[in-house]
PDB file of C-alpha atoms in Angstrom:
ATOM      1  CA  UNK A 224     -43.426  25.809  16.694  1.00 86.00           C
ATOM      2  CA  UNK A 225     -46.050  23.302  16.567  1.00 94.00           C
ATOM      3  CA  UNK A 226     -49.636  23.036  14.195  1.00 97.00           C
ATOM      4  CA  UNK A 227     -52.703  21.760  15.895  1.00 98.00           C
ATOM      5  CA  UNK A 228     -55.560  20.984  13.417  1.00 98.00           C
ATOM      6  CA  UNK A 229     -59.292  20.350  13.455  1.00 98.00           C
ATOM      7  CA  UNK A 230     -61.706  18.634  10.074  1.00 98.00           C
ATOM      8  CA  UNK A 231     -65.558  18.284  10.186  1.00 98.00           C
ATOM      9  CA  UNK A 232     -67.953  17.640   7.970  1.00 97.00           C
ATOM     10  CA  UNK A 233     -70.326  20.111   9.308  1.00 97.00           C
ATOM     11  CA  UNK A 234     -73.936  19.803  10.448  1.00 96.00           C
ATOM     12  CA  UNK A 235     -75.836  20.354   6.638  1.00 94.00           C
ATOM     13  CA  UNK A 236     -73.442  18.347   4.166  1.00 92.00           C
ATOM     14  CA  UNK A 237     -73.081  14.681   3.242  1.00 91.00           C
ATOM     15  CA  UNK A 238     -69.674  14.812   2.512  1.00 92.00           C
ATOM     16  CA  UNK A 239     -66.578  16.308   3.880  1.00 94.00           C
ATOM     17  CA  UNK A 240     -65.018  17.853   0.703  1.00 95.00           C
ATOM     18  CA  UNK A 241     -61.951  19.464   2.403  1.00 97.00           C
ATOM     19  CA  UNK A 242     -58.431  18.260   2.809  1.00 98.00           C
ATOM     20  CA  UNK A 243     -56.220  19.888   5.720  1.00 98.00           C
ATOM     21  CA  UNK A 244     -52.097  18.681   6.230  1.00 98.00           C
ATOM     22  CA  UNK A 245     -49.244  19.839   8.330  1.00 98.00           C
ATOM     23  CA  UNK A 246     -46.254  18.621   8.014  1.00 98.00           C
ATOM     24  CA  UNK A 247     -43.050  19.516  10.693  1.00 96.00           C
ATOM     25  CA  UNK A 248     -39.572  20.825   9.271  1.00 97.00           C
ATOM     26  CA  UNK A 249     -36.508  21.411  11.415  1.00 95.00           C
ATOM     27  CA  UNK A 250     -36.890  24.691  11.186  1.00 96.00           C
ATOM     28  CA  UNK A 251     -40.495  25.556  10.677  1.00 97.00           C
ATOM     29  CA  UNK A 252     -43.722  24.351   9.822  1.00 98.00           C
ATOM     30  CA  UNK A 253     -45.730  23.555   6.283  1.00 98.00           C
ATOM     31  CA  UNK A 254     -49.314  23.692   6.734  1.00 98.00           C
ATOM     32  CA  UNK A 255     -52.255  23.820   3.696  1.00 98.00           C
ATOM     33  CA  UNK A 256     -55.928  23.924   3.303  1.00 98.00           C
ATOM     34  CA  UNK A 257     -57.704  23.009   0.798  1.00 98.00           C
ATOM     35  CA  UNK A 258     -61.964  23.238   0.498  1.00 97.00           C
ATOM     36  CA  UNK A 259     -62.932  21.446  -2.437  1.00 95.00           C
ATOM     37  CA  UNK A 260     -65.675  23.618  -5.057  1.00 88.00           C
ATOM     38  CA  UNK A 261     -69.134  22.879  -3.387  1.00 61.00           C
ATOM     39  CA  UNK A 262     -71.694  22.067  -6.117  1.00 56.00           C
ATOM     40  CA  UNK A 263     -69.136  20.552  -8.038  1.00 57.00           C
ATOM     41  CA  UNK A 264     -68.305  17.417  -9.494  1.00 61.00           C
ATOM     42  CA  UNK A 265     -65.821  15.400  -6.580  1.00 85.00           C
ATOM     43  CA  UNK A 266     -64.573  18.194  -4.825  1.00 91.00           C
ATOM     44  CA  UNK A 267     -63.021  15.899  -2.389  1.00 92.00           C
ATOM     45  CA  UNK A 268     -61.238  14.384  -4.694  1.00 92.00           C
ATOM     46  CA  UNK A 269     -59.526  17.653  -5.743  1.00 95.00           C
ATOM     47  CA  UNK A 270     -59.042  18.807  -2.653  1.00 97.00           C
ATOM     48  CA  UNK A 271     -57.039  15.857  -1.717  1.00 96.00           C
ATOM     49  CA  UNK A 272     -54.638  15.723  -5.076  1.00 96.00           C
ATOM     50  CA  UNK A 273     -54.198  19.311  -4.475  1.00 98.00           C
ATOM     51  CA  UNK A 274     -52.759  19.008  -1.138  1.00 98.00           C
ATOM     52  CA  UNK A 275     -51.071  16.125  -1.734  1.00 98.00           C
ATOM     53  CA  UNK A 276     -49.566  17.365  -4.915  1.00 98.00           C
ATOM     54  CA  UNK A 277     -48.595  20.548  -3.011  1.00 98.00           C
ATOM     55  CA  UNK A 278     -46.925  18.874   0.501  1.00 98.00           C
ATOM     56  CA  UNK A 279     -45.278  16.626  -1.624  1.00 98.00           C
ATOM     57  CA  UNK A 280     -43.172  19.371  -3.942  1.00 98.00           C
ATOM     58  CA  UNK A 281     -42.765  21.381  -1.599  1.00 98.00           C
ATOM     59  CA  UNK A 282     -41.385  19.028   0.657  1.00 98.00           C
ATOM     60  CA  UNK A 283     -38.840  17.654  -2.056  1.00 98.00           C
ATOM     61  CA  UNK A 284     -37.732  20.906  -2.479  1.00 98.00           C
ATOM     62  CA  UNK A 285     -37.761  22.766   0.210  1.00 98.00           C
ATOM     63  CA  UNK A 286     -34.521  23.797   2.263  1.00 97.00           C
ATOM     64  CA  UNK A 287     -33.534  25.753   5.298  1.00 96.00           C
ATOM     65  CA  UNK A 288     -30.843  28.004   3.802  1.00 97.00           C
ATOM     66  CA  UNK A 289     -33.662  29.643   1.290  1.00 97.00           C
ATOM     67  CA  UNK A 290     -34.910  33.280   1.862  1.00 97.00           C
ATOM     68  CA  UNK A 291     -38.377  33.870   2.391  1.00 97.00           C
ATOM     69  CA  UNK A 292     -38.576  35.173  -1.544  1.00 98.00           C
ATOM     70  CA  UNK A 293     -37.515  31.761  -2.151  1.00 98.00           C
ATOM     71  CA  UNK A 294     -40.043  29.756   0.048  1.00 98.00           C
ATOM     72  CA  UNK A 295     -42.425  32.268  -1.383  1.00 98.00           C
ATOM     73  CA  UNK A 296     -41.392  31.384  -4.815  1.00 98.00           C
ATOM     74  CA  UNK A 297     -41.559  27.477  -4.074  1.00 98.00           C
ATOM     75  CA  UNK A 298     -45.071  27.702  -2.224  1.00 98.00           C
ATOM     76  CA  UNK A 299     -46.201  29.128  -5.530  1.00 98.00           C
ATOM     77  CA  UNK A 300     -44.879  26.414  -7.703  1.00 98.00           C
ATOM     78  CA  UNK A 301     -46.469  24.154  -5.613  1.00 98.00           C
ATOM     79  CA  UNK A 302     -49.560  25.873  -5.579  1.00 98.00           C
ATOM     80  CA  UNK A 303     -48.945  25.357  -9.730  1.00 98.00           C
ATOM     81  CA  UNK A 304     -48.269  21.833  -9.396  1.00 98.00           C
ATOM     82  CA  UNK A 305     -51.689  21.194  -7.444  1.00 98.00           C
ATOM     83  CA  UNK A 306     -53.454  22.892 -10.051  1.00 97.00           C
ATOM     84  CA  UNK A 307     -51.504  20.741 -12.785  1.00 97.00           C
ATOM     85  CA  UNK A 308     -52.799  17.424 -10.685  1.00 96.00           C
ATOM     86  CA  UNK A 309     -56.202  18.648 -10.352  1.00 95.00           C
ATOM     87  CA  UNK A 310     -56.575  19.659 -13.919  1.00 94.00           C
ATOM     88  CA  UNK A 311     -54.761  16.384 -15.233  1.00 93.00           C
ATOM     89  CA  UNK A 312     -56.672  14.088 -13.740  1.00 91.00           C
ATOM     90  CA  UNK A 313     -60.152  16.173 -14.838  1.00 87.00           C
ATOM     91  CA  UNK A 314     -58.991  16.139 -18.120  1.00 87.00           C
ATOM     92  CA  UNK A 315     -58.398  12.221 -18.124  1.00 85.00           C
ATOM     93  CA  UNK A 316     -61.313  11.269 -16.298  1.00 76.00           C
ATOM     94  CA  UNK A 317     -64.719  12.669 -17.648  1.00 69.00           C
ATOM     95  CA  UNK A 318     -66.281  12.061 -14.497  1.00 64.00           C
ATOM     96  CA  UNK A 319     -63.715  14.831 -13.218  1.00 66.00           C
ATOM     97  CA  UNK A 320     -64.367  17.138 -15.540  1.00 66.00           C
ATOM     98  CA  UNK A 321     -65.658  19.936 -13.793  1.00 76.00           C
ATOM     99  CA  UNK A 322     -63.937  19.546 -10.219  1.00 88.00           C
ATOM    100  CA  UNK A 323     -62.021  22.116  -8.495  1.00 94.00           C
ATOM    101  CA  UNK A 324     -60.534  23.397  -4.505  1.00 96.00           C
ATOM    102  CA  UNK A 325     -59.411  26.613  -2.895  1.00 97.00           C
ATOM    103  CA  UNK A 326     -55.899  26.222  -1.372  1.00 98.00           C
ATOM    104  CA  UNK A 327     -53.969  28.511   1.317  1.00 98.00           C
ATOM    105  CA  UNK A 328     -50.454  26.841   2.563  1.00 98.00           C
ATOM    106  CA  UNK A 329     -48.086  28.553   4.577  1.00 98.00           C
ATOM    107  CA  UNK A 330     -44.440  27.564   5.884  1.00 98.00           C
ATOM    108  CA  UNK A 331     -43.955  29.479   9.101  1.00 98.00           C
ATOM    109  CA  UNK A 332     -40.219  29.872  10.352  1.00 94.00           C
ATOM    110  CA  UNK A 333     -39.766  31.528  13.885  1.00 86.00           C
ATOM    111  CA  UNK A 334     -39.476  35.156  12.608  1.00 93.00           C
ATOM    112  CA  UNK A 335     -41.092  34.942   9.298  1.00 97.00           C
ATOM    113  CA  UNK A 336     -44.780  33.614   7.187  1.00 98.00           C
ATOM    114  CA  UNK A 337     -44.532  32.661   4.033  1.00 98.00           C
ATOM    115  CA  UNK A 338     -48.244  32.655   2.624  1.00 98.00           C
ATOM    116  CA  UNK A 339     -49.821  31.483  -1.107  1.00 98.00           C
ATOM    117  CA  UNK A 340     -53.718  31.458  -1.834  1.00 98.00           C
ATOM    118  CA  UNK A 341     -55.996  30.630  -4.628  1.00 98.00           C
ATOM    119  CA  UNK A 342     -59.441  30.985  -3.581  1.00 96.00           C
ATOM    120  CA  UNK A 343     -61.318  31.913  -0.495  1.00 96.00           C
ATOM    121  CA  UNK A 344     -59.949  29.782   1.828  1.00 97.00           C
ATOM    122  CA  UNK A 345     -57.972  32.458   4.321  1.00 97.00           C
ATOM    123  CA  UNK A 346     -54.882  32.990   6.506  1.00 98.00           C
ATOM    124  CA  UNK A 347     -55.228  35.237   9.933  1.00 98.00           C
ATOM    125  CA  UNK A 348     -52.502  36.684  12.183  1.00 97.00           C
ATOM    126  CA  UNK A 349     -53.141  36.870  15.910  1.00 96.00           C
ATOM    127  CA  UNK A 350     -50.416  38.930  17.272  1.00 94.00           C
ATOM    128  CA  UNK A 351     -48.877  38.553  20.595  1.00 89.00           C
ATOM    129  CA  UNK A 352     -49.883  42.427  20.892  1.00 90.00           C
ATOM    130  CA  UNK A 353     -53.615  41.806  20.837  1.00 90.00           C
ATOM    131  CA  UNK A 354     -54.544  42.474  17.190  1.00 95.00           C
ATOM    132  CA  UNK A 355     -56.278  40.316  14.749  1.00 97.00           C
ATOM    133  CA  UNK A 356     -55.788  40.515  11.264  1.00 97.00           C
ATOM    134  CA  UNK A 357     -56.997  38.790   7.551  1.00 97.00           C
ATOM    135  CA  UNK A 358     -53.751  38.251   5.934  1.00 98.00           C
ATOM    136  CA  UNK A 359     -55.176  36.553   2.485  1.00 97.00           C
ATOM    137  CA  UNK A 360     -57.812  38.372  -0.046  1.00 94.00           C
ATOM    138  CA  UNK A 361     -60.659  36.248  -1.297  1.00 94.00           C
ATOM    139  CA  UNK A 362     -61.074  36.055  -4.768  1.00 92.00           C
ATOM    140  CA  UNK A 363     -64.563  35.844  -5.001  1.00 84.00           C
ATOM    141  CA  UNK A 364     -66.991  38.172  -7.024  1.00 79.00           C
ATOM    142  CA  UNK A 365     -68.010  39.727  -3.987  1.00 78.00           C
ATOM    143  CA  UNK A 366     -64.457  41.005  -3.087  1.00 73.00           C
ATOM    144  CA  UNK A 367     -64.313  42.515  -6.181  1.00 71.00           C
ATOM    145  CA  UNK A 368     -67.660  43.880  -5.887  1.00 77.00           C
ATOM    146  CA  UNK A 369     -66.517  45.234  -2.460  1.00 67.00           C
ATOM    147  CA  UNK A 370     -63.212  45.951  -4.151  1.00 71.00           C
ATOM    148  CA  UNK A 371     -65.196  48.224  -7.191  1.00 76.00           C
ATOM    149  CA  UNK A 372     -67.241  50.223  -4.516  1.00 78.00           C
ATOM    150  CA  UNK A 373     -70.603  48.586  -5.633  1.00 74.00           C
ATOM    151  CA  UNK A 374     -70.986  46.839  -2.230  1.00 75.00           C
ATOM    152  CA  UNK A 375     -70.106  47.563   1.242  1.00 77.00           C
ATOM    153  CA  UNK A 376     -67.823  45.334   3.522  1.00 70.00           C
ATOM    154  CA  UNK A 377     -70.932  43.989   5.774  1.00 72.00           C
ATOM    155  CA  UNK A 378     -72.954  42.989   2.655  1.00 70.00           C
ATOM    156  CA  UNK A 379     -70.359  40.435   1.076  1.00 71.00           C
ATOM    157  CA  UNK A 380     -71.142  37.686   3.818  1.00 71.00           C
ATOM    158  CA  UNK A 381     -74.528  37.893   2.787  1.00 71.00           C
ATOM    159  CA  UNK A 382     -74.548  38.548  -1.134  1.00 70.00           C
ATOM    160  CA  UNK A 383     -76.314  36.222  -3.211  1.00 66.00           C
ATOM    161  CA  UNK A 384     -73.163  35.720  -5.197  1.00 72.00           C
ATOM    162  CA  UNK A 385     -70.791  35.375  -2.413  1.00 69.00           C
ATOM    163  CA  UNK A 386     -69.906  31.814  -3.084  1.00 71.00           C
ATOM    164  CA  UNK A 387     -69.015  32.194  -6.475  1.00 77.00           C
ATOM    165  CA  UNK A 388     -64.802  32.206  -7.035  1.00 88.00           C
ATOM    166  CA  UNK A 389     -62.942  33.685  -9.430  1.00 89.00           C
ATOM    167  CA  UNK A 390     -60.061  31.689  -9.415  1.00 93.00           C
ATOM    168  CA  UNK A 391     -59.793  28.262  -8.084  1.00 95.00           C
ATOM    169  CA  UNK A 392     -57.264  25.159  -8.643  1.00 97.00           C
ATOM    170  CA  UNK A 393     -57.714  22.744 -11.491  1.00 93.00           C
ATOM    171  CA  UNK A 394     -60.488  24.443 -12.883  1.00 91.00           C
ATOM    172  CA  UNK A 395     -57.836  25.735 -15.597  1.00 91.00           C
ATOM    173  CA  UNK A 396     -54.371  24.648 -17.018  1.00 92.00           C
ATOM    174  CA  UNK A 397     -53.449  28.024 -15.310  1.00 93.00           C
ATOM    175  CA  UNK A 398     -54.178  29.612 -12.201  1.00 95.00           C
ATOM    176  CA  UNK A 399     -53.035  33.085 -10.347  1.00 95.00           C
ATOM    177  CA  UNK A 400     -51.447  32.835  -6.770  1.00 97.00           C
ATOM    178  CA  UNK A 401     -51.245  35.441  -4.061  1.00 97.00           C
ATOM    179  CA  UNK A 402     -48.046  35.173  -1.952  1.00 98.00           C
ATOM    180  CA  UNK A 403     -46.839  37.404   0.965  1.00 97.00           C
ATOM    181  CA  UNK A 404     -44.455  37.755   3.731  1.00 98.00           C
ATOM    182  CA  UNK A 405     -45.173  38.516   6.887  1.00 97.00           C
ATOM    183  CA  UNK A 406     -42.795  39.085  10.120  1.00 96.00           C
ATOM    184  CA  UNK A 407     -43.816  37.095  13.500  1.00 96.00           C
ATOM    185  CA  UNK A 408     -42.915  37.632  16.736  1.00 93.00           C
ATOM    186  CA  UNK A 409     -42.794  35.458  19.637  1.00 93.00           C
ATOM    187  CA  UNK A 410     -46.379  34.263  20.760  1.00 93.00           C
ATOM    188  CA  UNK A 411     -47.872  35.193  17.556  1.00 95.00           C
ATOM    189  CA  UNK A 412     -50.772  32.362  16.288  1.00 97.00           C
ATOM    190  CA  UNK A 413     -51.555  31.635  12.381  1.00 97.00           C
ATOM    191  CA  UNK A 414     -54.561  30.342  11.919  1.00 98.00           C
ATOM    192  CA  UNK A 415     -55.657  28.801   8.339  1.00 98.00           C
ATOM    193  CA  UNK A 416     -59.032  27.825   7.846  1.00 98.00           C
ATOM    194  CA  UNK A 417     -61.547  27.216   5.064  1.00 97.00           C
ATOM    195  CA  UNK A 418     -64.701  29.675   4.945  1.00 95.00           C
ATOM    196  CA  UNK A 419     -67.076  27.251   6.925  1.00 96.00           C
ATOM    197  CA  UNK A 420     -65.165  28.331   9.810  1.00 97.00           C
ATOM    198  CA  UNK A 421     -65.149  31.761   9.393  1.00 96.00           C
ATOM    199  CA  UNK A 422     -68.558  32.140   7.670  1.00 93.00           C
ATOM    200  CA  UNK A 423     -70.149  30.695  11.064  1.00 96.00           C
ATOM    201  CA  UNK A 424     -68.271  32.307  13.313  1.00 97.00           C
ATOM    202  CA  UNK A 425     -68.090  36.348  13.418  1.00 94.00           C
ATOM    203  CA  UNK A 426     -64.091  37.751  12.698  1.00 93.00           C
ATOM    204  CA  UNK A 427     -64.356  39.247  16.300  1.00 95.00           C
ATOM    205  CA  UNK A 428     -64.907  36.022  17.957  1.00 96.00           C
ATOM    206  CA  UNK A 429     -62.734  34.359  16.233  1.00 96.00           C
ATOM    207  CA  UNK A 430     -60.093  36.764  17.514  1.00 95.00           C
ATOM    208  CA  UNK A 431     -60.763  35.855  21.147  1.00 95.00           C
ATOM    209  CA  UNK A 432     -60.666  32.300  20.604  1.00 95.00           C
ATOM    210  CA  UNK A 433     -57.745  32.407  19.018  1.00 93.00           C
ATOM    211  CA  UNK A 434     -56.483  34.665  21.604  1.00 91.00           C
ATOM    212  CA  UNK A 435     -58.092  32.853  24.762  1.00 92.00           C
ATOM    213  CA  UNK A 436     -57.844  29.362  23.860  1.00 94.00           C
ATOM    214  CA  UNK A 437     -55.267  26.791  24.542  1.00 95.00           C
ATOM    215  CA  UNK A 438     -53.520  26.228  21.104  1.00 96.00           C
ATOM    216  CA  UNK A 439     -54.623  22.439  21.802  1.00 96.00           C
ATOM    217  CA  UNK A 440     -57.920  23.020  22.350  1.00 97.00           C
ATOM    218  CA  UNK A 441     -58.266  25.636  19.705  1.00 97.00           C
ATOM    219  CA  UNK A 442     -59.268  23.289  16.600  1.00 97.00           C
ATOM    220  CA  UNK A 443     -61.756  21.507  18.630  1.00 97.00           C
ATOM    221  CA  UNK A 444     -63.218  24.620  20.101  1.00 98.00           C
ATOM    222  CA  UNK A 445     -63.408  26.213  16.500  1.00 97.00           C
ATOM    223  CA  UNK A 446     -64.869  23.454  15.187  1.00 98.00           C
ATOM    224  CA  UNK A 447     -67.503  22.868  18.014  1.00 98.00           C
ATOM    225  CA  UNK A 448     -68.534  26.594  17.886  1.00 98.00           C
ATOM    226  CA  UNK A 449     -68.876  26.760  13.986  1.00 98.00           C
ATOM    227  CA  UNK A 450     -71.603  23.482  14.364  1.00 98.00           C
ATOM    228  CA  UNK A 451     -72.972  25.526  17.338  1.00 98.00           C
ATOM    229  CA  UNK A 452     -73.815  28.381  15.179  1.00 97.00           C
ATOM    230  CA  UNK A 453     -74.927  25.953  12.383  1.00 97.00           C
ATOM    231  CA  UNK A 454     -72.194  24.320  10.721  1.00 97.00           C
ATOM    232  CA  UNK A 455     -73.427  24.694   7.318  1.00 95.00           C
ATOM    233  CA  UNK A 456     -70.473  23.788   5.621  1.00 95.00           C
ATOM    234  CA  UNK A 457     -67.428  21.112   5.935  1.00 96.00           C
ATOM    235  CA  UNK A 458     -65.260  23.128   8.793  1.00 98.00           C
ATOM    236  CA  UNK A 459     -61.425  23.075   8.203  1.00 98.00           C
ATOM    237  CA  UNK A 460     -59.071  24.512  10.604  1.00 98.00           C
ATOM    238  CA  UNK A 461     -55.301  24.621  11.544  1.00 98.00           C
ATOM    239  CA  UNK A 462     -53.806  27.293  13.737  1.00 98.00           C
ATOM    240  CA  UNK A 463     -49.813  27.060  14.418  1.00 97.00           C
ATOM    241  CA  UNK A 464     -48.327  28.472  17.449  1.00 93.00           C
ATOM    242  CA  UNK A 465     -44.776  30.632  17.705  1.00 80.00           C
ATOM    243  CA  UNK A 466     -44.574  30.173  21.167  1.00 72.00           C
TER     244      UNK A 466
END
């Protein structure tokens, strides 16, 4: 069980506003990604005290003789604690008033994901059988556009709201999480990633690279092919391998 990860700032931005960690446990690994709020004020700077804030409770906390409701449980208080940082620090600084980050962190044991989200940064299952699956929802106004009927699936990538989120971290004293549970099998990838990977590169490629590529290589291919295509946002991925 290993994480491999890959950070760019993109071909079209002049600052790299999102924050990627991994961090190796006995038994598993803890990975998070967080893509601080483009357009807003030092999104960098809540991406990082997000993750930070996150890896670090999680970490004091965590233990191998927990259930995966319990990891679950802990990924979401952690996910609460980096929107406590985030929010704290915008309310102390005025500077920092208005900043905010997506988050997705996992902790992936052998047999078992443990997943939390706030945003539209996503999670993905490649399984050792062939498929290729979103595991995360986005909460953006397009999902629930999508979600409502008033839009089909192939307009949201192309919306003109489809950057707008409806919850984020920090930009409130409260936030909603997403967990979930998911059972692995040997040779199945997870891939996190923030949405200037997947908005440059189609859902059905990104299932053969993550399928075809070394797990090594993968970040660096990911990356490379999202600039390729454009790279019009900061490009954030980390895939971890059960192999």
């Amino acid at each position: 069980m290993k994480a491999f990860l890959g950070c760019d700032i993109g071909k079209c931005r002049t600052e790299n506003q999102d924050t990627i960690r991994a961090m190796q446990f006995r038994d598993g690994v803890f990975a998070i990604v967080c893509d601080g709020m483009g357009g807003m004020q030092d999104g960098a700077v809540a991406s990082k005290i997000a993750a930070a804030a996150a890896e670090e409770r999680f970490s004091a906390e965590y233990s191998e003789t927990m259930t995966p409701e319990e990891i679950c449980e802990l990924l979401q208080q952690s996910a609460a604690e980096a929107n406590q940082k985030v929010y704290q620090t915008a309310c102390r600084n005025r500077l920092y008033s208005r900043m905010g980050t997506t988050l997705v962190a996992a902790y992936v044991r052998d047999d078992t994901l443990c997943l939390v989200n706030i945003g539209d940064s996503r999670a993905y299952l490649s399984s050792a059988d062939g498929s290729f699956s979103q595991l995360t929802t986005d909460h953006t106004v397009v999902q629930l556009l999508y979600e409502q009927g008033v839009i089909r699936a192939e307009e949201r990538a192309t919306h003109a709201r489809r950057n707008e989120l409806m919850r984020a971290v920090g930009v409130s004293s409260r936030v909603l999480s997403d967990t979930g549970i998911i059972p692995l099998c040997p040779g199945d990838r997870v891939m996190l990633c923030s949405d200037g990977l997947y908005g440059m590169i189609p859902e059905k490629r990104l299932a053969e690279l993550t399928r075809q590529s070394k797990p090594e290589q993968y970040p660096e291919i990911c990356v490379d092919e999202a600039n390729a295509n454009g790279g019009a946002d900061n490009i954030s991925v980390i895939l971890i391998a059960n192999e």
